[in-house]
Amino acid sequence: MTETTLPIINPLLCTRCSLCVTYCPEDALRMTDQGPAFNHPVTCTYCLDCEGLCPTGAIRAPLTVIWKDQSSNHN
Amino acid sequence: MTVELDQINAIPAFSSLLPETRLAISRRAFIRTLPIGNTLILEGAPAEYGYFILDGEVRALRMNPEGRIQVLARFSVGDPLNIISLLSKDQVNRATLETLSPVTLLALSAVDFSQLTSIYADFSSLLLQFFAERLTKITNLAADLSLYAVRARLARFLIELADLTPSPSGWTQDEIAAHIGSVRDVVGRLLRDFEAAGLIQRQRGQIILLDRQKLMAAAQDQDT
């Protein structure tokens, strides 16, 4: 995982309801014909709000669980 | 269309099979690919195929009438899928299987699967080993659900995940919640509690476990 890691959007599951775009606290998303896209990727804080709001599971924000001594190898 | 023997040999557990058994599988099997987020098998539907994963990750889940899901297991390369359903008397799918990544599967029809188990004893023996592993995992899950509080189940699961090779598709909060028999909001609150107590640190896309001793203590909480 790096600072540019972003939630994964599956456009096939997206219904274009725009909940993620409306409620993103950092205004990082915009809606396109292909579904939500990151307008400002660097402002995304990976807060997981978009994933929790999405009613169809189209947004996945996966987490990796590691021990502290492994973290330097993953950054 | 038969499957190349190279693809049969790519499944680690098949290395214990006799050459003629592997050849028989290759003649009956076919390759199936699915994108991420697809339902491979639906709970309650007739069991028509069994699979072995050549690439990717799949999860098995059951859903109650209110839509709450319980993740029974996750499967990756080499794991068999739907074999319990195929060998059951009623041949009905016991769980829904969803892809967590693009997957490539070695597929066998119910008829071919049945023939292989009847004719090739080493294939049947391999399936018994898989059954024993599955039974152990399900027994452990049932014990966790009945004996430990949600906080303890989360701590135990975090330790388990960190001790394993990281899953390529990671775990979402929903998936963690489903796996430990809870809901997303509770998992989110407990993760915040763990962070405040100095047990973990959350970074972008990572949960970093800081203190094994404290987490092990949290994992023993039996106040259900």
Short mmCIF file of C-alpha atoms in Angstrom, two decimals, chain A residues 1-8 10 12-13 41-49 51-53 59-71 74-75, chain B residues 35-38 74 100 157-159 161-164 166-167 169-176 184 191 201-212 215:
data_model
loop_
_atom_site.label_atom_id
_atom_site.label_comp_id
_atom_site.label_asym_id
_atom_site.label_seq_id
_atom_site.Cartn_x
_atom_site.Cartn_y
_atom_site.Cartn_z
CA MET A 1 0.00 0.00 0.00
CA THR A 2 1.21 3.48 -0.83
CA GLU A 3 -0.06 7.03 -0.49
CA THR A 4 -1.67 6.66 -3.91
CA THR A 5 -3.67 3.56 -2.97
CA LEU A 6 -7.31 4.29 -3.78
CA PRO A 7 -10.60 2.46 -3.25
CA ILE A 8 -11.42 0.11 -6.15
CA ASN A 10 -16.38 -1.75 -10.12
CA LEU A 12 -20.39 -3.00 -13.58
CA LEU A 13 -21.99 -2.89 -10.14
CA PRO A 41 -6.86 11.29 -6.01
CA VAL A 42 -4.35 12.94 -3.70
CA THR A 43 -7.10 14.32 -1.51
CA CYS A 44 -8.63 10.88 -0.88
CA THR A 45 -7.80 9.91 2.71
CA TYR A 46 -9.03 6.31 2.38
CA CYS A 47 -11.63 7.07 5.06
CA LEU A 48 -13.82 4.18 3.76
CA ASP A 49 -16.97 6.37 3.73
CA GLU A 51 -17.39 2.01 0.51
CA GLY A 52 -19.81 2.12 3.43
CA LEU A 53 -22.28 4.33 1.54
CA ILE A 59 -16.66 0.32 -4.14
CA ARG A 60 -14.11 -1.81 -2.29
CA ALA A 61 -11.55 -0.29 0.02
CA PRO A 62 -9.51 -3.34 0.99
CA LEU A 63 -7.25 -3.39 4.01
CA THR A 64 -4.08 -5.38 4.54
CA VAL A 65 -3.36 -6.52 8.10
CA ILE A 66 0.30 -6.70 9.03
CA TRP A 67 2.56 -6.66 12.08
CA LYS A 68 4.47 -3.46 12.82
CA ASP A 69 7.84 -4.98 11.88
CA GLN A 70 6.44 -5.84 8.43
CA SER A 71 5.17 -2.33 7.69
CA HIS A 74 4.99 -2.79 2.52
CA ASN A 75 5.35 0.99 2.31
CA PRO B 35 -14.17 -11.23 -13.59
CA ILE B 36 -14.07 -9.71 -10.11
CA GLY B 37 -17.38 -9.36 -8.24
CA ASN B 38 -19.20 -12.18 -10.03
CA ARG B 74 -12.14 -17.65 1.42
CA LEU B 100 -12.88 -11.43 -5.06
CA PHE B 157 -8.98 -12.58 13.26
CA LEU B 158 -6.56 -9.66 12.97
CA ILE B 159 -3.78 -11.79 14.47
CA LEU B 161 -4.57 -12.34 9.05
CA ALA B 162 -1.29 -10.72 10.05
CA ASP B 163 0.34 -14.12 10.59
CA LEU B 164 -0.66 -15.26 7.10
CA PRO B 166 -1.27 -11.06 2.91
CA SER B 167 -4.26 -11.75 0.68
CA SER B 169 -7.33 -8.74 -2.67
CA GLY B 170 -7.23 -7.59 0.98
CA TRP B 171 -10.20 -7.48 3.34
CA THR B 172 -12.85 -4.77 3.52
CA GLN B 173 -14.49 -3.81 6.81
CA ASP B 174 -17.69 -5.46 5.57
CA GLU B 175 -15.85 -8.70 4.81
CA ILE B 176 -14.10 -8.68 8.20
CA ARG B 184 -19.44 -3.05 9.61
CA LEU B 191 -10.92 -0.77 15.35
CA GLN B 201 -2.43 1.75 13.98
CA ARG B 202 -4.49 2.48 10.89
CA GLN B 203 -2.83 3.82 7.79
CA ARG B 204 -4.04 4.18 4.26
CA GLY B 205 -5.18 0.66 3.31
CA GLN B 206 -3.37 -0.96 6.22
CA ILE B 207 -4.10 -2.10 9.73
CA ILE B 208 -0.76 -2.34 11.50
CA LEU B 209 -0.74 -4.52 14.61
CA LEU B 210 1.48 -2.94 17.25
CA ASP B 211 1.28 -5.11 20.34
CA ARG B 212 0.91 -8.89 20.07
CA LEU B 215 -3.99 -8.28 21.18
#
